[in-house]
XYZ file of C-alpha atoms in Angstrom:
544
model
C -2.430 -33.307 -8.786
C -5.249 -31.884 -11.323
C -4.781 -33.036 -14.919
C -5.267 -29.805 -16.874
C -3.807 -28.629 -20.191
C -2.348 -24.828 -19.770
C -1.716 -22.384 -22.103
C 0.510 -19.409 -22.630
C -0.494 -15.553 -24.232
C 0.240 -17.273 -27.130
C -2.141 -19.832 -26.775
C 0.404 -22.347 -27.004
C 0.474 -25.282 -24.578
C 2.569 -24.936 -21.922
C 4.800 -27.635 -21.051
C 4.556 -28.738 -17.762
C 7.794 -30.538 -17.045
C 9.386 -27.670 -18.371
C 8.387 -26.288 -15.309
C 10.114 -28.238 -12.709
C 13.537 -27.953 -14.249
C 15.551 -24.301 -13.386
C 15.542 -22.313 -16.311
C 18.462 -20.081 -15.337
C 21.114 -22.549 -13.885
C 24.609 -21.083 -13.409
C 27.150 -22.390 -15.850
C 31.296 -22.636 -16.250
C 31.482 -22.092 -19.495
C 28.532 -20.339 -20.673
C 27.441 -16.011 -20.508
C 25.445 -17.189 -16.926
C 28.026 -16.830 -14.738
C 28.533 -15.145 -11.170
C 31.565 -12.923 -12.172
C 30.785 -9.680 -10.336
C 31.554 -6.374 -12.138
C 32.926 -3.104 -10.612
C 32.841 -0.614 -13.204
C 32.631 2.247 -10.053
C 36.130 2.270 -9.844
C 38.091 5.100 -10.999
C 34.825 6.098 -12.565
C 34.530 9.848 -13.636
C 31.193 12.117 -14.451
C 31.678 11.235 -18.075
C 32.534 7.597 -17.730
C 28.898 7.746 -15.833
C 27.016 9.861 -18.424
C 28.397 7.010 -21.040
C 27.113 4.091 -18.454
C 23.627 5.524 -18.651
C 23.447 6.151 -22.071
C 23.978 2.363 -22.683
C 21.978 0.947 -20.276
C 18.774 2.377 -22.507
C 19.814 -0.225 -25.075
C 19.059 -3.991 -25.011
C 21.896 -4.603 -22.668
C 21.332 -2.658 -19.333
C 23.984 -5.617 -17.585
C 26.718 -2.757 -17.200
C 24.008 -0.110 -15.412
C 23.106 -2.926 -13.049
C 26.424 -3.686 -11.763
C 27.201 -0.080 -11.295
C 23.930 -0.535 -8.886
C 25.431 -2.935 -6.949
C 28.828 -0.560 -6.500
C 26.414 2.063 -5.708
C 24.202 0.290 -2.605
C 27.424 -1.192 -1.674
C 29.923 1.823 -1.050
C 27.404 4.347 -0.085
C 27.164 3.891 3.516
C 24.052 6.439 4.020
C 21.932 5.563 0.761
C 22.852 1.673 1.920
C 20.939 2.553 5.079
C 17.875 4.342 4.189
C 17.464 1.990 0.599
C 17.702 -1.269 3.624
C 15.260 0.819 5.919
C 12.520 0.916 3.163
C 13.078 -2.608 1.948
C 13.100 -4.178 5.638
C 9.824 -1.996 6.235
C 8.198 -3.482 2.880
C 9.375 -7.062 3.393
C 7.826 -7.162 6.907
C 4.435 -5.585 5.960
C 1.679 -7.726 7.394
C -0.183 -9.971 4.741
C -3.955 -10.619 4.039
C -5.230 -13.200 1.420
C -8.702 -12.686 0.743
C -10.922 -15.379 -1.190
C -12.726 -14.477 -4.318
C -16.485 -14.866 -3.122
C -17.653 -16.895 -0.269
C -18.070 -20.343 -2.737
C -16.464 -23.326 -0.848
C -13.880 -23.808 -3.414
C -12.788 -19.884 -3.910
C -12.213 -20.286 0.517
C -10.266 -23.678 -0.383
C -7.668 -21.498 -3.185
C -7.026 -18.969 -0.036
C -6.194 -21.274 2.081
C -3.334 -22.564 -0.104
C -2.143 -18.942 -0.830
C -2.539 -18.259 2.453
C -0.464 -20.905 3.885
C 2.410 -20.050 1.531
C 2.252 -16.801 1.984
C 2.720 -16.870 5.855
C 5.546 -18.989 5.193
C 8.962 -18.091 7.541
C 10.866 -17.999 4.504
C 8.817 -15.827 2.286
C 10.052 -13.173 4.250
C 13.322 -13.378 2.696
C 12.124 -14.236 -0.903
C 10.148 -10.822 -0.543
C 13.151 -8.798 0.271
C 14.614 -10.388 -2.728
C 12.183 -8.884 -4.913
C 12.208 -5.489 -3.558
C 15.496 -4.953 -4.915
C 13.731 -3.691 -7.879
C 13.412 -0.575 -5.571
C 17.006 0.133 -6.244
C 17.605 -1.168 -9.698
C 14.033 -1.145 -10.976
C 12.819 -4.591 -11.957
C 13.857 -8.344 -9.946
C 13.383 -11.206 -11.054
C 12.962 -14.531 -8.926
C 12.471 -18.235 -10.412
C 10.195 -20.190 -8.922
C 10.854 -24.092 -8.015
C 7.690 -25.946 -7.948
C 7.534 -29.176 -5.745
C 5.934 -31.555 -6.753
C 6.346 -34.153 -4.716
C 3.537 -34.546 -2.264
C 0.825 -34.521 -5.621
C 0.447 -31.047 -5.559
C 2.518 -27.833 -7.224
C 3.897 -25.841 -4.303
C 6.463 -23.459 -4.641
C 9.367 -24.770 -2.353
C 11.373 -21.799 -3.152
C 11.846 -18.175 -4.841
C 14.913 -18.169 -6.443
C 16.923 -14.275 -7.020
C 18.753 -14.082 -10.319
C 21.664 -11.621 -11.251
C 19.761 -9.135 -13.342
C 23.331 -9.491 -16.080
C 21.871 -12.168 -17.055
C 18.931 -10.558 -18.177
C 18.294 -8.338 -21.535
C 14.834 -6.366 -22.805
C 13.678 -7.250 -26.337
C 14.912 -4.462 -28.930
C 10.940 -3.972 -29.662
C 9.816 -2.196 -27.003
C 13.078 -1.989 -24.406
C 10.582 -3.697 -21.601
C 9.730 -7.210 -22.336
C 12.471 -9.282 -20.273
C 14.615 -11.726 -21.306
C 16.621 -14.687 -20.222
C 20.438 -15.379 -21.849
C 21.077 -19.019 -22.593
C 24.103 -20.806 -22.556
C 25.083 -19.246 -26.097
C 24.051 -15.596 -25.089
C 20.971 -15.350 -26.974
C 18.031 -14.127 -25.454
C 14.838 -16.437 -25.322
C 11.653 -15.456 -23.463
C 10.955 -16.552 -19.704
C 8.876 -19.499 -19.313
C 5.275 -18.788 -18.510
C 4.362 -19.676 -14.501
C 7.862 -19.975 -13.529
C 9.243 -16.281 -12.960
C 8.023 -13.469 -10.476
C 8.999 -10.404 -12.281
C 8.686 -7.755 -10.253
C 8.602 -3.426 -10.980
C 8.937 -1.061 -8.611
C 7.072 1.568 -10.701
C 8.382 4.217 -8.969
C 8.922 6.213 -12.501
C 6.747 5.589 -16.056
C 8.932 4.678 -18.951
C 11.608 2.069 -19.299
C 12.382 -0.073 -16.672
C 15.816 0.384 -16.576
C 14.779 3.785 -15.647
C 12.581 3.375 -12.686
C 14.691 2.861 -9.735
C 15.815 4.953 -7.098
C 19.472 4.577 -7.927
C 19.346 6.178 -11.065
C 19.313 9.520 -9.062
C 21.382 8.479 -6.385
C 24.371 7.565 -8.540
C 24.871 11.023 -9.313
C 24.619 12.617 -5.406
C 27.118 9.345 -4.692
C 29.442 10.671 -7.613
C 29.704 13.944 -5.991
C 29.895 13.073 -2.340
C 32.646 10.912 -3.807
C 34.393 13.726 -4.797
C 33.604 15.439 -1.790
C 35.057 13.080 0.660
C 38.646 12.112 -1.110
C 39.244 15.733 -1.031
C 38.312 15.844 3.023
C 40.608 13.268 3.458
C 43.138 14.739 1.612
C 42.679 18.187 3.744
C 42.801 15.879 6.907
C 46.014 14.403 5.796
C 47.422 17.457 5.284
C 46.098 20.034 7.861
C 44.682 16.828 10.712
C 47.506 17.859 12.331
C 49.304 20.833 13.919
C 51.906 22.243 11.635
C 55.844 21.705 13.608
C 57.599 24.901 12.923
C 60.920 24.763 13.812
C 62.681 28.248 15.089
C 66.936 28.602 14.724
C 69.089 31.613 15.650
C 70.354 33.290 12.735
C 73.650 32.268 13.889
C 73.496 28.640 13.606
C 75.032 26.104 11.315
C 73.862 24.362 8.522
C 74.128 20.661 9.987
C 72.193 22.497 12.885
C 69.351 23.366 10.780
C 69.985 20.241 8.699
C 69.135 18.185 12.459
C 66.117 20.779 13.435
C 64.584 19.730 9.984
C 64.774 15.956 10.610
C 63.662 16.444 14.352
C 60.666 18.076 13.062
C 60.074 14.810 10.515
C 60.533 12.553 13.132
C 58.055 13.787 15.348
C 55.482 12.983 12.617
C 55.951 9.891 13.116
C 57.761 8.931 16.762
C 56.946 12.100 18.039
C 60.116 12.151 19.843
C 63.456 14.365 18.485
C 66.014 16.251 19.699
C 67.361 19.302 18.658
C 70.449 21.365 19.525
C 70.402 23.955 22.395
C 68.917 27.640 21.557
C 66.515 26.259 18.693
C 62.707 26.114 19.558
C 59.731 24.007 18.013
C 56.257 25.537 17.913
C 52.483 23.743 17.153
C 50.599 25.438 14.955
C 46.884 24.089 14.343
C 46.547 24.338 10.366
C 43.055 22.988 9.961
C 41.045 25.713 11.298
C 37.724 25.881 9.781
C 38.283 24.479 6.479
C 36.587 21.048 7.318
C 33.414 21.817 7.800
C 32.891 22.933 4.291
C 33.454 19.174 3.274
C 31.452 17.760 6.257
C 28.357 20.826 5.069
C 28.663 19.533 1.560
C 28.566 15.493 2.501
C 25.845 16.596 4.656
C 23.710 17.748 2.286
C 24.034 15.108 -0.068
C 22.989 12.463 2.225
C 19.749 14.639 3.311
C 19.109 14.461 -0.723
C 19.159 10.880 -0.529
C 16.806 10.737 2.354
C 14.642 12.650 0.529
C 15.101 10.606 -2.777
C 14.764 7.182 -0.690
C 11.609 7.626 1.946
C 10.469 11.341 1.530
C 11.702 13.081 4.003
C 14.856 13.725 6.668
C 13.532 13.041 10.154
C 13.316 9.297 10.185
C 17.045 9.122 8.872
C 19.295 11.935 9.552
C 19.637 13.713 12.774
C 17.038 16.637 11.901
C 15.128 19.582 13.943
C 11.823 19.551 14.401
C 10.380 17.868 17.378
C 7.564 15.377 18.042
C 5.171 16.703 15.910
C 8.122 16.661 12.449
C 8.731 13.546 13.568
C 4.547 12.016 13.034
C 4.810 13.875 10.117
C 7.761 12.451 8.538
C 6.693 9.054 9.865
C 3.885 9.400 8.147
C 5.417 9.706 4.565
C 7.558 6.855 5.096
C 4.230 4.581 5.857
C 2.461 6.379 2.989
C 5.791 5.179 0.689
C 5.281 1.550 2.291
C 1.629 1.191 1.753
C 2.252 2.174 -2.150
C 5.499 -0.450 -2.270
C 3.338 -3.102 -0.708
C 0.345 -2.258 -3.189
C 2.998 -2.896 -6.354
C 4.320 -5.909 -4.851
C 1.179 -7.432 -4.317
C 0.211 -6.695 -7.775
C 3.335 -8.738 -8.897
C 2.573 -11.691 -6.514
C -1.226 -11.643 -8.026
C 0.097 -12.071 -11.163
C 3.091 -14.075 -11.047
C 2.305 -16.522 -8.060
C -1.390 -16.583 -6.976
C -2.629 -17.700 -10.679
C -0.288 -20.056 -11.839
C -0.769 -22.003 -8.096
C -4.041 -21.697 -8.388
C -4.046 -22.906 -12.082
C -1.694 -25.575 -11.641
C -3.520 -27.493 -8.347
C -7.320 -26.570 -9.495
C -7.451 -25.357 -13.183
C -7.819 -22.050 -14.689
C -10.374 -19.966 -12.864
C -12.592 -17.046 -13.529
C -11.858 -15.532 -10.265
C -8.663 -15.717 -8.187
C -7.911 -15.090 -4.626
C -5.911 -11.869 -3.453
C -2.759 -11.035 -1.721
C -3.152 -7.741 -0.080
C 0.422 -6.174 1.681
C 0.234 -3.232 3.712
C -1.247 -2.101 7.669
C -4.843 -1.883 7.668
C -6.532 1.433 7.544
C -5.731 3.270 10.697
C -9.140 4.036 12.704
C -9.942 5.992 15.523
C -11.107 3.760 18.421
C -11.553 6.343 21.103
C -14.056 8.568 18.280
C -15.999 5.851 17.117
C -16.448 4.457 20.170
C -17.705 7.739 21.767
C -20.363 8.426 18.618
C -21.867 4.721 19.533
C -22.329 5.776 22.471
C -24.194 8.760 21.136
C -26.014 6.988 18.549
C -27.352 4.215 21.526
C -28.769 7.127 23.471
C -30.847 8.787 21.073
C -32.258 5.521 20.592
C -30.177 4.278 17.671
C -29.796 0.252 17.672
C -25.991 -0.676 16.780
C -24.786 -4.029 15.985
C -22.453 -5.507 18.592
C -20.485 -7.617 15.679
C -19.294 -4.647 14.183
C -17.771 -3.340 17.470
C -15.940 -6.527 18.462
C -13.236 -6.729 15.983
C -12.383 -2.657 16.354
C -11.244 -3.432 20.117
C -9.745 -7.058 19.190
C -12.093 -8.602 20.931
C -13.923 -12.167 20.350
C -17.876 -11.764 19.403
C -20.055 -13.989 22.113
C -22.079 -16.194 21.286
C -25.298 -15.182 19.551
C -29.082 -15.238 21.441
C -30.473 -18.920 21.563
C -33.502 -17.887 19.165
C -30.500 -17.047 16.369
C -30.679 -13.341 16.259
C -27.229 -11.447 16.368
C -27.066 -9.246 19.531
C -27.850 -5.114 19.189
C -26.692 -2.564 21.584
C -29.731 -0.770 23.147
C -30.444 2.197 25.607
C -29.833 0.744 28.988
C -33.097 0.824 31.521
C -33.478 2.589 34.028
C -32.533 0.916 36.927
C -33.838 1.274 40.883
C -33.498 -1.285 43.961
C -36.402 -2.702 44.740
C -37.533 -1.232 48.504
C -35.040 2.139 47.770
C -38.910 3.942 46.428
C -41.313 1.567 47.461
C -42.036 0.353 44.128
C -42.034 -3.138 42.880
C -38.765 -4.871 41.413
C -38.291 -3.804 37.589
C -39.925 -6.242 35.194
C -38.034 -7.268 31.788
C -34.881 -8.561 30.413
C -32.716 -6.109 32.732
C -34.804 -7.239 36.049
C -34.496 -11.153 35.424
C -30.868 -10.762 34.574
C -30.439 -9.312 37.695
C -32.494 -11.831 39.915
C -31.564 -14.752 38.174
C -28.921 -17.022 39.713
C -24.990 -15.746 39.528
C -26.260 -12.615 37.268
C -25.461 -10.165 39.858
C -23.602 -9.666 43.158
C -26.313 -8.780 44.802
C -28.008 -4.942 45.493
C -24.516 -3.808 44.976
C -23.716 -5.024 41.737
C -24.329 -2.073 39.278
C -23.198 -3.124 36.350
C -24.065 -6.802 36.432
C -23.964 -9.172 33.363
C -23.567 -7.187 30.652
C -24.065 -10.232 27.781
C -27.307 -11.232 29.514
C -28.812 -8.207 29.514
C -28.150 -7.274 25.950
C -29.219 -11.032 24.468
C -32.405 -10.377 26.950
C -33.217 -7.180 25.257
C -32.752 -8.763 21.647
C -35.268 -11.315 22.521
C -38.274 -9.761 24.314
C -40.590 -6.727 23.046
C -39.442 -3.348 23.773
C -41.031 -1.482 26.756
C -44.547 -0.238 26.510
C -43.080 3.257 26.983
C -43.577 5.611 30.274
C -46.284 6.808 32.717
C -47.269 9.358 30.363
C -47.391 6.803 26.946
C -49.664 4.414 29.112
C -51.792 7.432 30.007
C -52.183 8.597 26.570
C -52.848 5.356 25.163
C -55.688 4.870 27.818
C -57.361 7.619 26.838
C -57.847 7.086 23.469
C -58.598 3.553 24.146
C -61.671 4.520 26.153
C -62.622 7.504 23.348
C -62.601 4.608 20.733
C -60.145 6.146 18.490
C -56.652 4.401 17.051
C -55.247 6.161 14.726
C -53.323 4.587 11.807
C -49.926 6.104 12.837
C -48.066 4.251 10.085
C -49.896 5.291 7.299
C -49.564 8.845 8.955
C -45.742 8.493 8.953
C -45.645 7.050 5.367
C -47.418 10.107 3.947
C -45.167 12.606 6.028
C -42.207 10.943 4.938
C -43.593 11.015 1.331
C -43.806 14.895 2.144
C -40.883 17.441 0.465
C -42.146 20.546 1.650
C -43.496 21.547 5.167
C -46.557 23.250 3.062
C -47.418 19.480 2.209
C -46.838 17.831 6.020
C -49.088 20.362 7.563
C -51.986 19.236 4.754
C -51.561 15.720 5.938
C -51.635 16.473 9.616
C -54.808 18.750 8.911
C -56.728 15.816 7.433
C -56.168 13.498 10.268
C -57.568 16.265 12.854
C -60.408 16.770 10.466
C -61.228 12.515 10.764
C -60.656 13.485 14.435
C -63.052 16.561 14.777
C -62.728 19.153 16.948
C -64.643 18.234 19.921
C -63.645 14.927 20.232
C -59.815 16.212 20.303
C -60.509 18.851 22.817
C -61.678 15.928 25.458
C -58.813 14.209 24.623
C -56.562 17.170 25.410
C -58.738 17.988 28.330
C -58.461 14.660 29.649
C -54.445 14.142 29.246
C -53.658 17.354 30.634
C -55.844 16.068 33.592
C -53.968 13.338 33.892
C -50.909 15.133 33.513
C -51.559 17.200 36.270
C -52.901 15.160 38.771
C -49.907 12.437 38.301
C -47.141 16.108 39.105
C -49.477 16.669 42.169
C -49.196 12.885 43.267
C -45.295 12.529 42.503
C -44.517 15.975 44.115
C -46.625 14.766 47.496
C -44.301 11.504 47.700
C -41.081 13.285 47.458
């Protein structure tokens, strides 16, 4: 375990064995206690303006409990609010080292490993409750034991037992045991934000909107079951002849009560009992109105309807609104990670190796989505205009394993394939180069037959040997100057036509070099290669 000496904001040592005691232990007979709070009950539209009010003082515990009402009793917000925490929890995570020093890799590995813990899982999920209520908090119990400070576990808190100094309504604070607030211990507490609204943080979650659409869908519902109580079932009209008694009518009455509930009576001969259906349409005014409210929560919750409610729209909607809910998750996962930079990677790092200038980082979120099939189709494009592209950056878009590099070190390029022809098929001799002795060399090829042959081979062949001296007509070309006695310096010629910026300019440059050249000896050269030109169409149209 390194020996290092800490310090807080306020440069104040910090205490070390401070640290591997719990800071917010449950008590009997202290303010920290697990007695849950229902304040939804009975609750009215002013009881809830007055809740609200309150909770943008010091003491929001009232506001938070009403939260947990909320996510509990609302069956659809409870669903969509799990959906987007599940989908954040599960994100896939990335822990990338500071710089490529030996001891910035040895700091990621030990983030690494405890961030691709089984359990962290969970202890993420814990802290994306702040999506709901706006802030989490989770305490941190450092091991110690095997010489090193590990964090064996990420420990939720009830935010009642929490308070924001009366200074700026955002700096959190722990109760003691006497109910006075004293600040969290530095290194010990993940507090997390969803920052999902600037201001206050009792402010920022996504119930603070959804407690008022749960209010009125509240409403909404008692008085559909009411209705349904009332009008669920056919009305029992009874029907007497004007002539009967009153202890007739008196036993019609209680037949019709009885079948209520039995749905069995008897009733004197001449009397009648007719069904009439009461409820009509009158329901689905309270099923259009609970409706809508939920939609409103979809919206509120992951941006759109179509992953949640039963919605038109097809395949297409359906990207779409998939979409938004990954665009939601990539921003949740960005926050988070931000909280778990601050709040876990550091004080590891600072507690097994010292304070550092540079720290690793947690990424959370998919990777950029690419498109395989496009980029692989422009390579190909880009290799046959003669375009060299490097084979490791192709590897890891199709998940595949980078070979082994050529034996003289260099990493392997993809090239324009050679043209290939059998040897006997036009009476020419076998292809020389790295393509022909991949082919003839033991187990590189089936045989005549084998067209593609061994792909690897070919391409660390090419990477090692010069490229081709160029066709029929290069060769010819190059022979003809050769026996005129003239080489031309064709790099400095491209260096001042690249240095060129207007075509006035690359003509001038090209001008001089056929002045060096003169005129007569560049009309035998011409003369000669269109000779040769000529005479080599003559020749190749004779053999076919």
């Amino acid at each position: 375990m390194a020996r290092v000496t800490l310090y807080d904001q306020y440069d104040q040592p910090i205490d070390l064995e401070a640290l591997k005691r719990p800071q917010a232990e449950v008590t009997t007979t202290g303010v920290r206690q697990v007695v849950p709070e229902h304040p939804s009950w009975g609750l009215s539209p002013e009881g809830l303006a007055t809740i609200l009010r309150q909770s943008e003082g010091t003491d929001p515990s009232r506001w938070y409990a009403l939260c947990a009402d909320v996510e509990e009793k609302e069956w659809h917000y409870r669903g969509v609010l799990g959906q987007r925490r599940t989908a954040l929890a599960q994100l896939p995570i990335t822990v990338d080292p500071a710089s490529d020093a030996k001891e910035h890799i040895e700091h990621a590995d030990v983030i690494r490993s405890i961030m691709l813990r089984p359990e962290m899982v969970l202890s993420l999920f814990d802290l994306t409750d702040a999506l709901g209520k706006g802030v989490s908090f989770g305490e941190i119990d450092w091991d110690t034991s095997a010489g090193q400070w590990m964090p064996k576990e990420i420990l939720n808190k009830p935010l009642a037992w929490f308070r924001f100094a009366q200074l700026d309504l955002t700096t959190p604070q722990l109760l003691d045991e006497t109910g006075m607030p004293q600040a969290l211990l530095p290194y010990k507490w993940i507090k997390h934000r969803a920052r999902l609204n600037s201001g206050l943080p009792v402010r920022d979650g996504l119930t603070r909107a959804a407690t008022w659409a749960w209010m009125f869908k509240n409403f909404d519902i008692k008085a559909w079951m009411v209705f349904l109580n009332r009008y669920g079932q056919p009305l029992r009209l009874g029907k007497y002849p004007m002539s009967s008694k009153r202890e007739e009518r008196a036993t019609l009455l209680r037949a019709l009560r009885d079948m209520g509930s039995d749905f069995a009576a008897i009733i004197p001969e001449g009397m009648s009992v007719e069904f009439v259906d009461g409820s009509g349409d009158g329901a689905s005014a309270f099923k259009d109105q609970a409706v809508y409210f939920d939609e409103q929560i979809s919206k509120l919750t992951v941006g759109q309807t179509g992953t949640s409610d039963a919605s038109k729209g097809g395949y297409a909607v359906g990207r779409v609104h998939e979409g938004v809910l990954g665009a939601i998750c990539s921003y949740d996962g960005i926050v988070l990670a931000t909280s778990i930079n601050r709040d876990l990677v550091r004080p590891v790092v600072d507690l097994n190796f010292g304070p550092q200038k540079a720290y690793p980082t947690v990424k959370i979120g998919l990777p950029d989505q690419k498109n395989i099939e496009l980029i692989l189709k422009s390579i190909g494009d880009m290799i046959d205009r003669g375009l060299p592209v490097e084979a490791s950056q192709i590897y890891p878009l199709l998940g595949l394993t980078e070979p082994a590099k050529a034996s003289n070190g260099n990493s392997v390029v993809l090239l324009k394939p050679l043209a290939r022809s059998t040897p006997g098929e036009t009476g020419e001799s076998p292809p020389s180069g790295p393509r022909a002795r991949a082919d003839a060399s033991p187990g590189g090829g089936d045989g005549p037959d084998d067209e593609d042959g061994d792909e690897e081979e070919e391409i660390a062949a090419a990477a090692e040997e010069p490229a081709p001296a160029g066709d029929s007509i290069d060769q010819a070309t190059a022979q003809i100057l050769a026996d005129l006695g003239w080489t031309p310096d064709v790099g400095d010629m491209q260096e001042r036509l690249a240095a060129c910026t207007t075509p006035a300019e690359a003509r001038a440059v090209l001008a001089g070099y056929v002045d060096k050249l003169g005129t007569e000896q560049l009309t035998e050269i011409l003369a000669r290669a269109r000779f040769a030109a000529g005479l080599a169409g003559e020749t190749s149209a004779q053999d076919a």
